Coordinates of C-alpha atoms in Angstrom, one line a residue:
Chain A
X1 CA 25.8 -11.0 -3.9
X2 CA 23.8 -11.0 -0.8
X3 CA 22.5 -7.4 -1.8
X4 CA 21.6 -8.8 -5.2
X5 CA 19.7 -11.7 -3.8
X6 CA 17.7 -9.5 -1.2
X7 CA 16.8 -7.0 -4.2
X8 CA 15.8 -9.9 -6.3
X9 CA 13.5 -11.3 -3.3
X10 CA 12.1 -7.9 -2.8
X11 CA 11.3 -7.6 -6.6
X12 CA 9.6 -10.9 -6.5
X13 CA 7.3 -10.2 -3.7
X14 CA 6.2 -7.0 -4.7
X15 CA 5.7 -8.1 -8.4
X16 CA 3.5 -11.1 -7.2
X17 CA 1.1 -8.7 -5.4
X18 CA 1.2 -6.3 -8.5
X19 CA 0.6 -8.9 -10.9
X20 CA -2.1 -10.8 -8.9
X21 CA -4.0 -7.6 -8.5
X22 CA -3.6 -5.9 -11.9
X23 CA -5.1 -6.7 -15.4
X24 CA -8.1 -8.9 -16.3
X25 CA -6.8 -12.5 -17.5
X26 CA -4.5 -14.9 -16.0
X27 CA -2.2 -14.3 -19.0
X28 CA -2.1 -10.7 -18.7
X29 CA -1.5 -10.9 -15.0
X30 CA 1.5 -13.0 -15.5
X31 CA 3.0 -10.8 -18.2
X32 CA 2.3 -7.7 -16.0
X33 CA 4.0 -9.4 -13.0
X34 CA 7.1 -10.4 -15.0
X35 CA 7.2 -6.8 -16.5
X36 CA 7.1 -5.3 -13.0
X37 CA 9.7 -7.8 -11.8
X38 CA 11.9 -6.7 -14.7
X39 CA 11.4 -3.1 -14.1
X40 CA 12.3 -3.5 -10.4
X41 CA 15.6 -5.2 -11.3
X42 CA 16.6 -3.1 -14.2
X43 CA 15.9 -0.1 -12.4
X44 CA 17.7 -1.3 -9.1
X45 CA 20.7 -2.2 -11.1
X46 CA 21.1 1.1 -12.9
X47 CA 20.5 3.0 -9.7
X48 CA 23.1 1.0 -7.9
X49 CA 25.6 1.6 -10.9
X50 CA 24.9 5.2 -10.8
X51 CA 25.3 5.6 -7.1
X52 CA 28.7 3.5 -7.3
X53 CA 30.3 6.5 -9.2
X54 CA 29.0 9.1 -6.8
X55 CA 31.3 9.4 -4.0
Chain B
X1 CA -20.4 1.4 -21.3
X2 CA -18.1 4.2 -21.4
X3 CA -15.9 5.1 -18.3
X4 CA -17.9 8.1 -17.2
X5 CA -21.2 6.2 -17.5
X6 CA -19.6 3.4 -15.4
X7 CA -18.4 5.7 -12.9
X8 CA -21.9 7.3 -12.5
X9 CA -23.6 3.7 -12.3
X10 CA -21.1 3.0 -9.5
X11 CA -21.8 6.1 -7.5
X12 CA -25.4 5.3 -7.5
X13 CA -24.8 1.8 -6.0
X14 CA -24.3 1.7 -2.3
X15 CA -21.3 -0.2 -1.1
X16 CA -22.4 -3.4 0.7
X17 CA -21.5 -3.7 4.3
X18 CA -20.0 -7.1 3.7
X19 CA -17.3 -5.1 1.5
X20 CA -16.2 -3.1 4.4
X21 CA -16.0 -6.4 6.7
X22 CA -13.9 -8.2 4.1
X23 CA -11.8 -5.0 3.8
X24 CA -11.1 -5.0 7.5
X25 CA -10.5 -8.7 7.5
X26 CA -8.0 -8.5 4.7
X27 CA -6.2 -5.7 6.5
X28 CA -6.2 -7.7 10.0
X29 CA -5.0 -10.9 8.6
X30 CA -3.2 -10.7 5.1
X31 CA -4.9 -12.9 2.8
X32 CA -8.0 -13.6 4.6
X33 CA -10.1 -11.0 2.6
X34 CA -9.5 -12.9 -0.6
X35 CA -9.9 -16.3 1.4
X36 CA -13.4 -15.2 2.5
X37 CA -14.1 -14.3 -1.2
X38 CA -12.9 -17.9 -2.1
X39 CA -10.1 -16.4 -4.3
X40 CA -7.8 -19.0 -3.1
X41 CA -5.0 -18.5 -5.6
X42 CA -5.0 -14.7 -5.1
X43 CA -5.2 -15.2 -1.4
X44 CA -2.3 -17.4 -1.3
X45 CA -0.1 -15.3 -3.6
X46 CA -1.1 -11.7 -2.1
X47 CA -1.2 -13.0 1.3
X48 CA 1.7 -15.1 1.2
X49 CA 4.0 -12.3 0.0
X50 CA 2.9 -10.3 2.6
X51 CA 3.4 -12.7 5.2
X52 CA 6.8 -13.6 3.8
X53 CA 7.8 -10.1 3.4
X54 CA 7.0 -9.4 6.9
X55 CA 8.8 -12.5 8.4
X56 CA 12.0 -11.9 6.2
X57 CA 12.0 -8.3 7.4
X58 CA 12.0 -9.4 11.1
X59 CA 14.5 -12.2 10.5
X60 CA 16.8 -9.4 9.0
X61 CA 16.8 -7.6 12.2
X62 CA 14.3 -5.0 10.8
X63 CA 12.6 -2.4 13.2
X64 CA 9.0 -1.4 13.3
X65 CA 7.9 2.0 14.3
X66 CA 5.5 3.3 16.9
X67 CA 4.7 6.5 18.6
X68 CA 7.5 5.9 21.3
X69 CA 10.1 8.3 19.5
X70 CA 13.8 7.3 20.3
X71 CA 15.8 10.0 22.2
X72 CA 16.4 13.1 20.0
X73 CA 14.0 12.1 17.2
X74 CA 10.6 13.6 16.6
X75 CA 7.6 11.8 17.3
X76 CA 5.9 13.3 14.0
X77 CA 8.7 11.6 11.9
X78 CA 7.5 8.2 13.3
X79 CA 4.0 8.5 12.0
X80 CA 4.4 8.0 8.2
X81 CA 6.6 4.7 8.6
X82 CA 4.2 3.5 11.5
X83 CA 1.1 3.8 9.2
X84 CA 3.2 1.8 6.8
X85 CA 3.9 -0.8 9.3
X86 CA 0.4 -0.8 10.5
X87 CA -0.6 -2.2 7.2
X88 CA 0.3 -5.6 8.3
X89 CA -2.6 -5.8 10.8
X90 CA -2.6 -8.6 13.3
X91 CA 1.2 -9.1 12.5
X92 CA 2.1 -5.6 13.8
X93 CA -0.4 -5.7 16.7
X94 CA 0.9 -9.0 18.0
X95 CA 4.8 -7.8 17.5
X96 CA 3.9 -4.8 19.4
X97 CA 2.1 -6.5 22.1
X98 CA 5.0 -9.0 22.6
X99 CA 7.4 -5.9 22.1
X100 CA 9.2 -8.0 19.4
X101 CA 10.8 -5.9 16.6
X102 CA 10.3 -2.4 18.3
X103 CA 13.5 -2.3 20.4
X104 CA 16.1 0.6 19.7
X105 CA 19.0 -1.9 20.0
X106 CA 22.5 -0.5 18.6
X107 CA 23.5 -4.2 18.1
X108 CA 20.7 -4.7 15.9
X109 CA 21.1 -1.7 14.1
X110 CA 24.6 -2.6 13.3
X111 CA 23.7 -5.6 11.5
X112 CA 24.2 -5.4 7.9
X113 CA 20.8 -6.4 6.9
X114 CA 19.1 -3.9 9.3
X115 CA 18.0 -1.3 6.6
X116 CA 16.8 -4.1 4.4
X117 CA 14.8 -5.6 7.2
X118 CA 13.0 -2.1 7.9
X119 CA 12.3 -1.8 4.0
X120 CA 10.9 -5.3 4.0
X121 CA 8.6 -4.7 7.1
X122 CA 7.5 -1.2 5.5
X123 CA 6.8 -3.0 2.2
X124 CA 5.0 -5.7 3.7
X125 CA 2.3 -3.3 5.2
X126 CA 2.0 -1.2 2.0
X127 CA 1.4 -4.5 0.0
X128 CA -1.3 -5.4 2.4
X129 CA -2.9 -2.1 2.0
X130 CA -3.0 -3.0 -1.7
X131 CA -4.4 -6.5 -0.8
X132 CA -7.0 -4.9 1.2
X133 CA -8.2 -2.7 -1.5
X134 CA -8.3 -5.5 -4.0
X135 CA -10.4 -7.5 -1.6
X136 CA -12.6 -4.6 -1.0
X137 CA -13.1 -3.8 -4.7
X138 CA -14.0 -7.4 -5.4
X139 CA -16.4 -7.7 -2.3
X140 CA -18.1 -4.4 -3.6
X141 CA -18.5 -5.7 -7.2
X142 CA -16.2 -3.2 -8.8
X143 CA -13.7 -5.9 -9.9
X144 CA -13.8 -9.6 -10.7

């Protein structure tokens, strides 16, 4: 659980910076930040399951 | 204006010296560059994320890199992570002067969050490089 929380925190902090500096309008920035956050989380979870099956 | 014309127009305009100063300030104190440009929400969000990332990393027992290589390791291998750590500017320099976060302590390395801490410290620096470039671009008039 702790690992997941740390990963979420990491994704949130990185996506805040990416979201704040990307795109033009506030709405686009929000959407971009959420998208980056979702990508971090999904890729992190997929990679962790892939690594789980590798001895 | 198409992209190539915009690039040509930008190439003709010299970068104002204030942009370099703001870039340096943004590197030295995370968030200060945007603060000087009066972009308060961005200063708070981007600078805050860097500060938070740095202190979470330290709190997790993370280790920062300098050129004093540990026994048996190459000094050259310390350079890339040191560059990433250096991105936090004054936070790195103050920690280095105080000797906090640089010790090669086996007890610290044994902590479950040690590697997470290292990653947070590296990412804090890299995110601040992005913040610095953003502040520089705004100050140079290349972005709003």
